[in-house]
Each structure stands twice: as C-alpha cells, then as structure tokens.
Amino acid sequence: EYIQWYPGHMAKANREIKEKLKLINVVIEVVDARLPLSSKNPEINQYTWNKQHILLLNKSDLADPEVSLEWIDWFKKNTEIEKVVLFDAFDRRMKTDLVRTIHELNIKEKAQVKCLVCGIPNVGKSTVINSLIGKKKTQIGNKPGVTKGQQWLSTPDHLMLLDTPGILWPKFEDPLVGLHLAWLGSIKDTIYEKENIAADLLKYLLVYYPDELEAIYKIEVVGKNLPEVFDAIAKSRGLLVKGGEYDYARTSVLILNDFKNGRIGRITLERPE
Ligand code: G4P
C-alpha cells in the first residue's frame, strides 16, 4: 500500500486521530528505524502532550544497529517522548519488553491501559497490533463509553488496543522526506522515477556503506564515481540490453529490491543531525 495523500485525506486522518485519542491513555507511535524522522509525523506531538507517548523504532532488524542507538539518544535528548524503544514486530522478546514498558508507565487506571498504535503507512502498525494481541485476531465487543464504530481488542497482557491504527501522514513539505520514503518503496513510482531513486540511494550507500556494496555486488567502489559504480553493478550481474549496453532500468530495480529486502545489509538512511 503506497503513500498517496491529498489535503482532504489529511483533514480526515486528522479528525479520526483526534477522535481516537480521546479514548486512550497511551500513544504507541510507530516509525521505521531506517528513517526515524522521515517516517515520523511532525504534528503528532501536539496531540500527545496529555498522553503517555511511546515511540517504536520498528523494523530495527533492517536498520544499522549503531545508528539506531544514536537515534535513541537523539530522541531522548530532543523530544519529550516518555519511552523510545527499538523494536522488531516479529521478535517475541521485544514484544514482552514493550508490554512491560507500557505497564510501567504512569497511568491512573492500571487495570485498563488503553492504547492506540499510530504511524504513517507501511511502518508496521498492523504487524505491531497483531504481535500485541497474539495469534488470535478475534474482536471483542464494544465496551461502555466507547464511541460507535470503535472496537477494542484486549491483549493477553491486559492491554486494550483500538482495533484500527491511527493513520498519520509524513512531512511532505520536505522534499528529502519524499525521496527517503521512495527508497523504502513506500511512495508510488510515478512520483519519482526508479532510476533516479536508485541513483540517489546508491549515492548515499557509497558514502556510508561502501563495504556492503562491494560485498554484495562483488565490485570495487574505491575511486569510482556514481555512474561507474552503476555500470560495475550492471556488469557484475550481467544486466545488459540488446547491443551490449548496460540495462539501467533493471539495474535500478535490482538495487532498490536488494535494499528493500535487506540483502545489502542493515542500513539506516538518515542520521541524527
Ligand atoms: P502498516 O500497518 O503500518 O501499513 O504496516 P504493516 O504492518 O502492513 O507492515 C508493512 C510491511 O512491513 C509488511 O511487509 C510487514 O511484514 C513488514 N514489517 C512490519 N514490521 C516489521 C519488522 O519489525 N521487521 C521487518 N523486517 N518487517 C516488518 P509486507 O506485507 O511484506 O509488505 P512489503 O514488504 O511488501 O512492503
């Protein structure tokens, strides 16, 4: 599901999230650990000042572990968010730790901790919800005091989750954010051409992850400029079009898919400051 937002979309999401926030104590905000800022909605803070706020840097299994620690520090220093947690929605131990973290929060009604999972599309909100509720995805009935249409899911660990996540939108004003989300494959390709996206990604990887590039494509990158590295990858993988020219379209898709599937390594696409 690709991100495609319009002003109407955003206004509707805004209304929905405000309605949902009325019902809950704990905001579990999910971002992608590979892009902790670009996948974060900048306006969420104005809604969470009277809530307990947990930030999950999800998909940490795909992110650079060292940079993830830098990001945790950064969020602790630069935001008011109560808890900043590295997360992998498929890791049961991390789920157990998250539940403990939630129960340790300062909440009046300890017996009924009501949570909302929210975030921009594709960061893993549904996966996080499924992980918290365990195998069964059965819905329980409406509880008193809940506005119509909202269902609560109770978890085996005595949490109450709203059954649908809060959908946030990314910070579109920043053109870099669009590019970053395109690297993850979260934005429709019609907005950015694949070859340009791949070239920009490769440029970043050459600066921060040259060893990983050399290892996966069995090439040398030292002293090579961007087009030369592109050619080297195409050559190494035998990606040619008729007439012996390098096939840039297929090479671009290859690089983007290798990145997306974690084959290039654990990579974080933006760094604090
Ligand atoms: P959303 O509700 O926020 O839109 O996200 P969703 O849970 O649908 O997750 C989006 C994709 O991310 C899914 O892959 C899901 O399996 C994957 N994902 C979620 N959490 C994690 C995590 O902690 N680690 C890893 N490695 N992957 C995670 P998908 O359905 O295969 O979609 P896609 O890969 O084709 O985008």
PDB file of C-alpha atoms and ligand atoms in Angstrom:
ATOM      1  CA  GLU A   1       0.000   0.000   0.000  1.00  0.00           C
ATOM      2  CA  TYR A   2       1.651   3.176  -1.188  1.00  0.00           C
ATOM      3  CA  ILE A   3       1.524   6.581   0.401  1.00  0.00           C
ATOM      4  CA  GLN A   4      -0.587   8.970  -1.594  1.00  0.00           C
ATOM      5  CA  TRP A   5      -2.060  11.854   0.312  1.00  0.00           C
ATOM      6  CA  TYR A   6      -4.278  14.757  -0.535  1.00  0.00           C
ATOM      7  CA  PRO A   7      -5.357  17.662   1.651  1.00  0.00           C
ATOM      8  CA  GLY A   8      -8.758  16.015   2.105  1.00  0.00           C
ATOM      9  CA  HIS A   9      -7.080  12.804   3.118  1.00  0.00           C
ATOM     10  CA  MET A  10      -5.040  14.626   5.720  1.00  0.00           C
ATOM     11  CA  ALA A  11      -8.002  16.510   7.153  1.00  0.00           C
ATOM     12  CA  LYS A  12      -9.925  13.247   7.504  1.00  0.00           C
ATOM     13  CA  ALA A  13      -6.979  11.488   9.133  1.00  0.00           C
ATOM     14  CA  ASN A  14      -6.645  14.434  11.482  1.00  0.00           C
ATOM     15  CA  ARG A  15     -10.276  14.182  12.576  1.00  0.00           C
ATOM     16  CA  GLU A  16     -10.051  10.441  13.019  1.00  0.00           C
ATOM     17  CA  ILE A  17      -6.917  10.561  15.101  1.00  0.00           C
ATOM     18  CA  LYS A  18      -8.396  13.243  17.371  1.00  0.00           C
ATOM     19  CA  GLU A  19     -11.480  11.086  17.961  1.00  0.00           C
ATOM     20  CA  LYS A  20      -9.352   8.071  18.752  1.00  0.00           C
ATOM     21  CA  LEU A  21      -7.050   9.957  21.080  1.00  0.00           C
ATOM     22  CA  LYS A  22      -9.996  10.912  23.287  1.00  0.00           C
ATOM     23  CA  LEU A  23     -10.361   7.251  24.176  1.00  0.00           C
ATOM     24  CA  ILE A  24      -6.837   6.293  25.094  1.00  0.00           C
ATOM     25  CA  ASN A  25      -4.039   6.702  27.639  1.00  0.00           C
ATOM     26  CA  VAL A  26      -1.061   5.532  25.645  1.00  0.00           C
ATOM     27  CA  VAL A  27       0.048   6.512  22.148  1.00  0.00           C
ATOM     28  CA  ILE A  28       2.274   3.886  20.558  1.00  0.00           C
ATOM     29  CA  GLU A  29       3.799   5.748  17.665  1.00  0.00           C
ATOM     30  CA  VAL A  30       5.486   3.515  15.096  1.00  0.00           C
ATOM     31  CA  VAL A  31       8.259   4.770  12.823  1.00  0.00           C
ATOM     32  CA  ASP A  32      10.673   2.930  10.546  1.00  0.00           C
ATOM     33  CA  ALA A  33      14.056   2.600  12.277  1.00  0.00           C
ATOM     34  CA  ARG A  34      15.777   3.080   8.907  1.00  0.00           C
ATOM     35  CA  LEU A  35      14.183   6.526   8.639  1.00  0.00           C
ATOM     36  CA  PRO A  36      13.213   7.594  12.133  1.00  0.00           C
ATOM     37  CA  LEU A  37      12.498  11.213  11.223  1.00  0.00           C
ATOM     38  CA  SER A  38      11.268  10.952   7.648  1.00  0.00           C
ATOM     39  CA  SER A  39       8.733   8.311   8.663  1.00  0.00           C
ATOM     40  CA  LYS A  40       7.536  10.389  11.605  1.00  0.00           C
ATOM     41  CA  ASN A  41       4.585  12.743  11.534  1.00  0.00           C
ATOM     42  CA  PRO A  42       5.790  16.107  12.818  1.00  0.00           C
ATOM     43  CA  GLU A  43       2.385  17.112  14.159  1.00  0.00           C
ATOM     44  CA  ILE A  44       1.721  14.169  16.439  1.00  0.00           C
ATOM     45  CA  ASN A  45       3.267  15.910  19.449  1.00  0.00           C
ATOM     46  CA  GLN A  46       0.533  18.499  19.620  1.00  0.00           C
ATOM     47  CA  TYR A  47      -1.936  15.682  20.314  1.00  0.00           C
ATOM     48  CA  THR A  48       0.111  13.675  22.766  1.00  0.00           C
ATOM     49  CA  TRP A  49       1.024  16.223  25.427  1.00  0.00           C
ATOM     50  CA  ASN A  50      -1.544  14.776  27.844  1.00  0.00           C
ATOM     51  CA  LYS A  51      -0.876  11.140  26.902  1.00  0.00           C
ATOM     52  CA  GLN A  52       1.863   8.699  27.619  1.00  0.00           C
ATOM     53  CA  HIS A  53       3.840   8.504  24.400  1.00  0.00           C
ATOM     54  CA  ILE A  54       5.943   5.558  23.293  1.00  0.00           C
ATOM     55  CA  LEU A  55       7.986   5.760  20.124  1.00  0.00           C
ATOM     56  CA  LEU A  56       8.764   2.423  18.472  1.00  0.00           C
ATOM     57  CA  LEU A  57      11.676   2.414  16.054  1.00  0.00           C
ATOM     58  CA  ASN A  58      10.236  -0.589  14.244  1.00  0.00           C
ATOM     59  CA  LYS A  59      11.972  -2.805  11.658  1.00  0.00           C
ATOM     60  CA  SER A  60      15.148  -2.388  13.681  1.00  0.00           C
ATOM     61  CA  ASP A  61      16.200  -5.778  12.299  1.00  0.00           C
ATOM     62  CA  LEU A  62      16.739  -3.981   8.970  1.00  0.00           C
ATOM     63  CA  ALA A  63      18.452  -0.892  10.396  1.00  0.00           C
ATOM     64  CA  ASP A  64      22.098  -0.207  11.237  1.00  0.00           C
ATOM     65  CA  PRO A  65      22.389  -1.145  14.948  1.00  0.00           C
ATOM     66  CA  GLU A  66      24.960   1.548  15.762  1.00  0.00           C
ATOM     67  CA  VAL A  67      22.958   4.325  14.164  1.00  0.00           C
ATOM     68  CA  SER A  68      19.812   3.076  15.880  1.00  0.00           C
ATOM     69  CA  LEU A  69      21.467   3.661  19.248  1.00  0.00           C
ATOM     70  CA  GLU A  70      22.402   7.172  18.160  1.00  0.00           C
ATOM     71  CA  TRP A  71      18.781   7.784  17.230  1.00  0.00           C
ATOM     72  CA  ILE A  72      17.529   6.538  20.601  1.00  0.00           C
ATOM     73  CA  ASP A  73      19.840   9.043  22.311  1.00  0.00           C
ATOM     74  CA  TRP A  74      18.762  11.770  19.944  1.00  0.00           C
ATOM     75  CA  PHE A  75      15.059  11.271  20.642  1.00  0.00           C
ATOM     76  CA  LYS A  76      15.684  11.138  24.380  1.00  0.00           C
ATOM     77  CA  LYS A  77      17.601  14.412  24.277  1.00  0.00           C
ATOM     78  CA  ASN A  78      15.467  16.298  21.780  1.00  0.00           C
ATOM     79  CA  THR A  79      11.880  15.251  22.474  1.00  0.00           C
ATOM     80  CA  GLU A  80       9.509  14.876  25.406  1.00  0.00           C
ATOM     81  CA  ILE A  81       8.546  11.342  24.412  1.00  0.00           C
ATOM     82  CA  GLU A  82       8.338   9.163  27.546  1.00  0.00           C
ATOM     83  CA  LYS A  83       9.826   5.995  26.070  1.00  0.00           C
ATOM     84  CA  VAL A  84      11.868   5.425  22.926  1.00  0.00           C
ATOM     85  CA  VAL A  85      12.166   1.763  22.047  1.00  0.00           C
ATOM     86  CA  LEU A  86      13.997  -0.207  19.361  1.00  0.00           C
ATOM     87  CA  PHE A  87      11.529  -2.720  18.001  1.00  0.00           C
ATOM     88  CA  ASP A  88      11.121  -5.649  15.646  1.00  0.00           C
ATOM     89  CA  ALA A  89       7.485  -6.587  15.310  1.00  0.00           C
ATOM     90  CA  PHE A  90       8.378 -10.233  14.698  1.00  0.00           C
ATOM     91  CA  ASP A  91      10.547 -10.581  17.816  1.00  0.00           C
ATOM     92  CA  ARG A  92       8.581 -12.028  20.731  1.00  0.00           C
ATOM     93  CA  ARG A  93      11.080 -10.942  23.357  1.00  0.00           C
ATOM     94  CA  MET A  94      10.879  -7.339  22.236  1.00  0.00           C
ATOM     95  CA  LYS A  95       7.111  -7.604  22.446  1.00  0.00           C
ATOM     96  CA  THR A  96       7.359  -8.823  26.037  1.00  0.00           C
ATOM     97  CA  ASP A  97       9.678  -5.927  26.863  1.00  0.00           C
ATOM     98  CA  LEU A  98       7.303  -3.465  25.232  1.00  0.00           C
ATOM     99  CA  VAL A  99       4.382  -4.754  27.287  1.00  0.00           C
ATOM    100  CA  ARG A 100       6.441  -4.346  30.451  1.00  0.00           C
ATOM    101  CA  THR A 101       7.374  -0.815  29.404  1.00  0.00           C
ATOM    102  CA  ILE A 102       3.714   0.037  28.862  1.00  0.00           C
ATOM    103  CA  HIS A 103       2.690  -1.323  32.267  1.00  0.00           C
ATOM    104  CA  GLU A 104       5.452   0.707  33.917  1.00  0.00           C
ATOM    105  CA  LEU A 105       4.064   3.958  32.566  1.00  0.00           C
ATOM    106  CA  ASN A 106       2.446   6.412  34.891  1.00  0.00           C
ATOM    107  CA  ILE A 107      -1.230   5.683  34.224  1.00  0.00           C
ATOM    108  CA  LYS A 108      -4.071   6.133  36.704  1.00  0.00           C
ATOM    109  CA  GLU A 109      -6.271   3.274  35.592  1.00  0.00           C
ATOM    110  CA  LYS A 110      -3.718   0.484  35.737  1.00  0.00           C
ATOM    111  CA  ALA A 111      -6.350  -2.189  35.163  1.00  0.00           C
ATOM    112  CA  GLN A 112      -7.329  -0.781  31.791  1.00  0.00           C
ATOM    113  CA  VAL A 113      -4.449   0.604  29.836  1.00  0.00           C
ATOM    114  CA  LYS A 114      -5.937   1.845  26.591  1.00  0.00           C
ATOM    115  CA  CYS A 115      -3.535   2.131  23.701  1.00  0.00           C
ATOM    116  CA  LEU A 116      -3.566   3.403  20.151  1.00  0.00           C
ATOM    117  CA  VAL A 117      -0.996   2.293  17.622  1.00  0.00           C
ATOM    118  CA  CYS A 118      -0.377   5.007  15.056  1.00  0.00           C
ATOM    119  CA  GLY A 119       2.025   5.996  12.316  1.00  0.00           C
ATOM    120  CA  ILE A 120       2.373   6.679   8.595  1.00  0.00           C
ATOM    121  CA  PRO A 121       1.525   3.881   6.123  1.00  0.00           C
ATOM    122  CA  ASN A 122       3.827   0.874   5.845  1.00  0.00           C
ATOM    123  CA  VAL A 123       5.841   1.353   9.039  1.00  0.00           C
ATOM    124  CA  GLY A 124       4.391  -1.854  10.519  1.00  0.00           C
ATOM    125  CA  LYS A 125       1.394  -0.692  12.563  1.00  0.00           C
ATOM    126  CA  SER A 126      -0.769  -3.741  11.775  1.00  0.00           C
ATOM    127  CA  THR A 127       2.122  -6.073  12.461  1.00  0.00           C
ATOM    128  CA  VAL A 128       2.680  -4.420  15.829  1.00  0.00           C
ATOM    129  CA  ILE A 129      -1.025  -4.748  16.683  1.00  0.00           C
ATOM    130  CA  ASN A 130      -1.011  -8.419  15.703  1.00  0.00           C
ATOM    131  CA  SER A 131       2.086  -9.027  17.760  1.00  0.00           C
ATOM    132  CA  LEU A 132       0.479  -7.439  20.826  1.00  0.00           C
ATOM    133  CA  ILE A 133      -2.774  -9.361  20.564  1.00  0.00           C
ATOM    134  CA  GLY A 134      -1.018 -12.662  19.899  1.00  0.00           C
ATOM    135  CA  LYS A 135      -2.265 -15.259  17.458  1.00  0.00           C
ATOM    136  CA  LYS A 136      -5.967 -14.755  17.819  1.00  0.00           C
ATOM    137  CA  LYS A 137      -7.233 -11.730  15.964  1.00  0.00           C
ATOM    138  CA  THR A 138     -10.738 -12.052  17.362  1.00  0.00           C
ATOM    139  CA  GLN A 139     -12.539  -8.841  18.089  1.00  0.00           C
ATOM    140  CA  ILE A 140     -14.291  -8.294  21.354  1.00  0.00           C
ATOM    141  CA  GLY A 141     -17.480  -6.343  21.662  1.00  0.00           C
ATOM    142  CA  ASN A 142     -17.935  -2.675  22.356  1.00  0.00           C
ATOM    143  CA  LYS A 143     -17.147  -1.572  25.860  1.00  0.00           C
ATOM    144  CA  PRO A 144     -19.284   1.070  27.531  1.00  0.00           C
ATOM    145  CA  GLY A 145     -18.155   4.608  26.929  1.00  0.00           C
ATOM    146  CA  VAL A 146     -16.715   3.866  23.540  1.00  0.00           C
ATOM    147  CA  THR A 147     -17.926   5.855  20.577  1.00  0.00           C
ATOM    148  CA  LYS A 148     -19.737   3.796  17.998  1.00  0.00           C
ATOM    149  CA  GLY A 149     -17.636   2.130  15.357  1.00  0.00           C
ATOM    150  CA  GLN A 150     -14.577   1.719  17.540  1.00  0.00           C
ATOM    151  CA  GLN A 151     -13.737  -1.769  18.665  1.00  0.00           C
ATOM    152  CA  TRP A 152     -11.353  -2.677  21.408  1.00  0.00           C
ATOM    153  CA  LEU A 153      -9.053  -5.648  21.274  1.00  0.00           C
ATOM    154  CA  SER A 154      -7.865  -6.962  24.596  1.00  0.00           C
ATOM    155  CA  THR A 155      -4.416  -8.480  24.705  1.00  0.00           C
ATOM    156  CA  PRO A 156      -3.310 -11.456  26.822  1.00  0.00           C
ATOM    157  CA  ASP A 157      -1.167  -8.945  28.749  1.00  0.00           C
ATOM    158  CA  HIS A 158      -4.137  -6.877  29.902  1.00  0.00           C
ATOM    159  CA  LEU A 159      -3.837  -4.058  27.433  1.00  0.00           C
ATOM    160  CA  MET A 160      -6.728  -2.604  25.481  1.00  0.00           C
ATOM    161  CA  LEU A 161      -5.962  -1.724  21.883  1.00  0.00           C
ATOM    162  CA  LEU A 162      -8.116   0.144  19.437  1.00  0.00           C
ATOM    163  CA  ASP A 163      -8.627  -2.342  16.613  1.00  0.00           C
ATOM    164  CA  THR A 164      -7.608   0.032  13.832  1.00  0.00           C
ATOM    165  CA  PRO A 165      -4.391   2.022  13.879  1.00  0.00           C
ATOM    166  CA  GLY A 166      -4.236   5.789  13.701  1.00  0.00           C
ATOM    167  CA  ILE A 167      -3.031   6.786  10.260  1.00  0.00           C
ATOM    168  CA  LEU A 168      -0.620   9.703  10.118  1.00  0.00           C
ATOM    169  CA  TRP A 169       0.919  11.408   7.132  1.00  0.00           C
ATOM    170  CA  PRO A 170       4.575  12.170   6.528  1.00  0.00           C
ATOM    171  CA  LYS A 171       6.179  15.589   6.423  1.00  0.00           C
ATOM    172  CA  PHE A 172       5.634  16.269   2.720  1.00  0.00           C
ATOM    173  CA  GLU A 173       6.907  19.843   2.862  1.00  0.00           C
ATOM    174  CA  ASP A 174      10.410  18.427   2.994  1.00  0.00           C
ATOM    175  CA  PRO A 175      11.418  17.071  -0.439  1.00  0.00           C
ATOM    176  CA  LEU A 176      14.027  14.808   1.154  1.00  0.00           C
ATOM    177  CA  VAL A 177      11.261  13.024   3.018  1.00  0.00           C
ATOM    178  CA  GLY A 178       9.619  12.077  -0.272  1.00  0.00           C
ATOM    179  CA  LEU A 179      12.880  10.742  -1.628  1.00  0.00           C
ATOM    180  CA  HIS A 180      13.581   8.782   1.553  1.00  0.00           C
ATOM    181  CA  LEU A 181      10.156   7.167   1.507  1.00  0.00           C
ATOM    182  CA  ALA A 182      10.662   6.315  -2.152  1.00  0.00           C
ATOM    183  CA  TRP A 183      13.852   4.465  -1.189  1.00  0.00           C
ATOM    184  CA  LEU A 184      11.758   2.280   1.087  1.00  0.00           C
ATOM    185  CA  GLY A 185       9.264   1.685  -1.706  1.00  0.00           C
ATOM    186  CA  SER A 186       6.508   3.452   0.219  1.00  0.00           C
ATOM    187  CA  ILE A 187       5.693   6.008  -2.462  1.00  0.00           C
ATOM    188  CA  LYS A 188       4.230   5.396  -5.881  1.00  0.00           C
ATOM    189  CA  ASP A 189       6.949   5.147  -8.512  1.00  0.00           C
ATOM    190  CA  THR A 190       5.169   7.606 -10.738  1.00  0.00           C
ATOM    191  CA  ILE A 191       6.257  10.377  -8.406  1.00  0.00           C
ATOM    192  CA  TYR A 192       9.947   9.590  -8.588  1.00  0.00           C
ATOM    193  CA  GLU A 193      11.401   7.650 -11.446  1.00  0.00           C
ATOM    194  CA  LYS A 194      13.001   4.374 -10.441  1.00  0.00           C
ATOM    195  CA  GLU A 195      16.372   5.187 -11.991  1.00  0.00           C
ATOM    196  CA  ASN A 196      16.609   8.478 -10.137  1.00  0.00           C
ATOM    197  CA  ILE A 197      15.582   6.904  -6.866  1.00  0.00           C
ATOM    198  CA  ALA A 198      18.120   4.129  -7.310  1.00  0.00           C
ATOM    199  CA  ALA A 199      20.887   6.584  -8.240  1.00  0.00           C
ATOM    200  CA  ASP A 200      20.210   8.706  -5.160  1.00  0.00           C
ATOM    201  CA  LEU A 201      20.141   5.628  -2.964  1.00  0.00           C
ATOM    202  CA  LEU A 202      23.389   4.376  -4.444  1.00  0.00           C
ATOM    203  CA  LYS A 203      24.976   7.758  -3.811  1.00  0.00           C
ATOM    204  CA  TYR A 204      24.051   7.540  -0.132  1.00  0.00           C
ATOM    205  CA  LEU A 205      25.225   3.939   0.145  1.00  0.00           C
ATOM    206  CA  LEU A 206      28.567   4.835  -1.428  1.00  0.00           C
ATOM    207  CA  VAL A 207      29.178   7.340   1.339  1.00  0.00           C
ATOM    208  CA  TYR A 208      28.020   5.288   4.319  1.00  0.00           C
ATOM    209  CA  TYR A 209      28.034   1.623   3.269  1.00  0.00           C
ATOM    210  CA  PRO A 210      30.725   1.106   0.594  1.00  0.00           C
ATOM    211  CA  ASP A 211      31.910  -2.194   2.079  1.00  0.00           C
ATOM    212  CA  GLU A 212      28.423  -3.650   1.939  1.00  0.00           C
ATOM    213  CA  LEU A 213      28.105  -2.634  -1.723  1.00  0.00           C
ATOM    214  CA  GLU A 214      31.432  -4.221  -2.583  1.00  0.00           C
ATOM    215  CA  ALA A 215      30.453  -7.424  -0.807  1.00  0.00           C
ATOM    216  CA  ILE A 216      27.026  -7.953  -2.300  1.00  0.00           C
ATOM    217  CA  TYR A 217      27.861  -6.970  -5.901  1.00  0.00           C
ATOM    218  CA  LYS A 218      31.435  -8.248  -5.913  1.00  0.00           C
ATOM    219  CA  ILE A 219      32.704  -4.942  -7.234  1.00  0.00           C
ATOM    220  CA  GLU A 220      35.253  -2.333  -6.220  1.00  0.00           C
ATOM    221  CA  VAL A 221      33.952   1.121  -5.474  1.00  0.00           C
ATOM    222  CA  VAL A 222      37.096   2.952  -4.369  1.00  0.00           C
ATOM    223  CA  GLY A 223      37.919   5.792  -6.737  1.00  0.00           C
ATOM    224  CA  LYS A 224      34.787   5.206  -8.825  1.00  0.00           C
ATOM    225  CA  ASN A 225      32.112   7.833  -9.394  1.00  0.00           C
ATOM    226  CA  LEU A 226      28.399   7.120  -9.298  1.00  0.00           C
ATOM    227  CA  PRO A 227      27.885   6.202 -12.994  1.00  0.00           C
ATOM    228  CA  GLU A 228      30.929   3.944 -12.860  1.00  0.00           C
ATOM    229  CA  VAL A 229      29.557   2.103  -9.844  1.00  0.00           C
ATOM    230  CA  PHE A 230      26.202   1.754 -11.597  1.00  0.00           C
ATOM    231  CA  ASP A 231      27.990   0.253 -14.592  1.00  0.00           C
ATOM    232  CA  ALA A 232      30.037  -2.039 -12.377  1.00  0.00           C
ATOM    233  CA  ILE A 233      26.904  -3.427 -10.748  1.00  0.00           C
ATOM    234  CA  ALA A 234      25.226  -3.958 -14.124  1.00  0.00           C
ATOM    235  CA  LYS A 235      28.340  -5.672 -15.434  1.00  0.00           C
ATOM    236  CA  SER A 236      28.785  -7.852 -12.378  1.00  0.00           C
ATOM    237  CA  ARG A 237      25.188  -9.042 -12.621  1.00  0.00           C
ATOM    238  CA  GLY A 238      25.241  -9.351 -16.421  1.00  0.00           C
ATOM    239  CA  LEU A 239      22.385  -6.884 -16.822  1.00  0.00           C
ATOM    240  CA  LEU A 240      22.658  -5.929 -20.481  1.00  0.00           C
ATOM    241  CA  VAL A 241      20.221  -4.844 -23.150  1.00  0.00           C
ATOM    242  CA  LYS A 242      20.474  -5.786 -26.829  1.00  0.00           C
ATOM    243  CA  GLY A 243      23.643  -4.404 -28.337  1.00  0.00           C
ATOM    244  CA  GLY A 244      25.652  -4.910 -25.161  1.00  0.00           C
ATOM    245  CA  GLU A 245      24.662  -1.684 -23.375  1.00  0.00           C
ATOM    246  CA  TYR A 246      24.069  -1.844 -19.641  1.00  0.00           C
ATOM    247  CA  ASP A 247      20.435  -2.188 -18.663  1.00  0.00           C
ATOM    248  CA  TYR A 248      19.942   0.734 -16.282  1.00  0.00           C
ATOM    249  CA  ALA A 249      16.264   0.061 -15.706  1.00  0.00           C
ATOM    250  CA  ARG A 250      16.853  -3.467 -14.464  1.00  0.00           C
ATOM    251  CA  THR A 251      19.940  -2.439 -12.509  1.00  0.00           C
ATOM    252  CA  SER A 252      17.872   0.219 -10.737  1.00  0.00           C
ATOM    253  CA  VAL A 253      15.177  -2.268  -9.815  1.00  0.00           C
ATOM    254  CA  LEU A 254      17.836  -4.691  -8.606  1.00  0.00           C
ATOM    255  CA  ILE A 255      19.436  -2.135  -6.292  1.00  0.00           C
ATOM    256  CA  LEU A 256      16.096  -0.966  -4.892  1.00  0.00           C
ATOM    257  CA  ASN A 257      14.893  -4.524  -4.283  1.00  0.00           C
ATOM    258  CA  ASP A 258      18.171  -5.622  -2.729  1.00  0.00           C
ATOM    259  CA  PHE A 259      17.967  -2.698  -0.364  1.00  0.00           C
ATOM    260  CA  LYS A 260      14.287  -3.234   0.428  1.00  0.00           C
ATOM    261  CA  ASN A 261      14.809  -6.894   1.198  1.00  0.00           C
ATOM    262  CA  GLY A 262      17.767  -6.219   3.462  1.00  0.00           C
ATOM    263  CA  ARG A 263      20.223  -8.017   1.175  1.00  0.00           C
ATOM    264  CA  ILE A 264      22.704  -5.134   1.118  1.00  0.00           C
ATOM    265  CA  GLY A 265      22.835  -5.251   4.891  1.00  0.00           C
ATOM    266  CA  ARG A 266      21.393  -3.448   7.866  1.00  0.00           C
ATOM    267  CA  ILE A 267      21.191   0.110   6.664  1.00  0.00           C
ATOM    268  CA  THR A 268      19.866   3.326   8.147  1.00  0.00           C
ATOM    269  CA  LEU A 269      19.036   6.036   5.647  1.00  0.00           C
ATOM    270  CA  GLU A 270      19.270   9.112   7.807  1.00  0.00           C
ATOM    271  CA  ARG A 271      21.420  10.086  10.737  1.00  0.00           C
ATOM    272  CA  PRO A 272      20.808  12.372  13.664  1.00  0.00           C
ATOM    273  CA  GLU A 273      21.792  15.961  12.785  1.00  0.00           C
TER     274      GLU A 273
HETATM  275  P1  G4P B   1       1.177  -0.667   8.279  1.00  0.00           P
HETATM  276  O1  G4P B   1       0.069  -1.334   9.029  1.00  0.00           O
HETATM  277  O2  G4P B   1       1.855   0.387   9.087  1.00  0.00           O
HETATM  278  O3  G4P B   1       0.783  -0.134   6.945  1.00  0.00           O
HETATM  279  O4  G4P B   1       2.324  -1.754   8.011  1.00  0.00           O
HETATM  280  P2  G4P B   1       2.222  -3.360   8.010  1.00  0.00           P
HETATM  281  O5  G4P B   1       2.016  -3.863   9.395  1.00  0.00           O
HETATM  282  O6  G4P B   1       1.273  -3.780   6.959  1.00  0.00           O
HETATM  283  O7  G4P B   1       3.717  -3.732   7.590  1.00  0.00           O
HETATM  284  C1  G4P B   1       4.277  -3.330   6.349  1.00  0.00           C
HETATM  285  C2  G4P B   1       5.347  -4.310   5.946  1.00  0.00           C
HETATM  286  O8  G4P B   1       6.424  -4.246   6.885  1.00  0.00           O
HETATM  287  C3  G4P B   1       4.902  -5.771   5.956  1.00  0.00           C
HETATM  288  O9  G4P B   1       5.615  -6.438   4.940  1.00  0.00           O
HETATM  289  C4  G4P B   1       5.393  -6.282   7.281  1.00  0.00           C
HETATM  290  O10 G4P B   1       5.606  -7.666   7.277  1.00  0.00           O
HETATM  291  C5  G4P B   1       6.706  -5.537   7.403  1.00  0.00           C
HETATM  292  N1  G4P B   1       7.145  -5.376   8.806  1.00  0.00           N
HETATM  293  C6  G4P B   1       6.430  -4.888   9.838  1.00  0.00           C
HETATM  294  N2  G4P B   1       7.173  -4.845  10.960  1.00  0.00           N
HETATM  295  C7  G4P B   1       8.392  -5.330  10.637  1.00  0.00           C
HETATM  296  C8  G4P B   1       9.617  -5.514  11.367  1.00  0.00           C
HETATM  297  O11 G4P B   1       9.750  -5.218  12.562  1.00  0.00           O
HETATM  298  N3  G4P B   1      10.667  -6.025  10.671  1.00  0.00           N
HETATM  299  C9  G4P B   1      10.579  -6.347   9.355  1.00  0.00           C
HETATM  300  N4  G4P B   1      11.666  -6.848   8.752  1.00  0.00           N
HETATM  301  N5  G4P B   1       9.454  -6.173   8.636  1.00  0.00           N
HETATM  302  C10 G4P B   1       8.375  -5.664   9.267  1.00  0.00           C
HETATM  303  P3  G4P B   1       4.914  -6.938   3.609  1.00  0.00           P
HETATM  304  O12 G4P B   1       3.490  -7.242   3.856  1.00  0.00           O
HETATM  305  O13 G4P B   1       5.779  -7.979   3.027  1.00  0.00           O
HETATM  306  O14 G4P B   1       4.947  -5.671   2.774  1.00  0.00           O
HETATM  307  P4  G4P B   1       6.122  -5.166   1.857  1.00  0.00           P
HETATM  308  O15 G4P B   1       7.417  -5.757   2.397  1.00  0.00           O
HETATM  309  O16 G4P B   1       5.762  -5.663   0.517  1.00  0.00           O
HETATM  310  O17 G4P B   1       6.073  -3.679   1.996  1.00  0.00           O
END
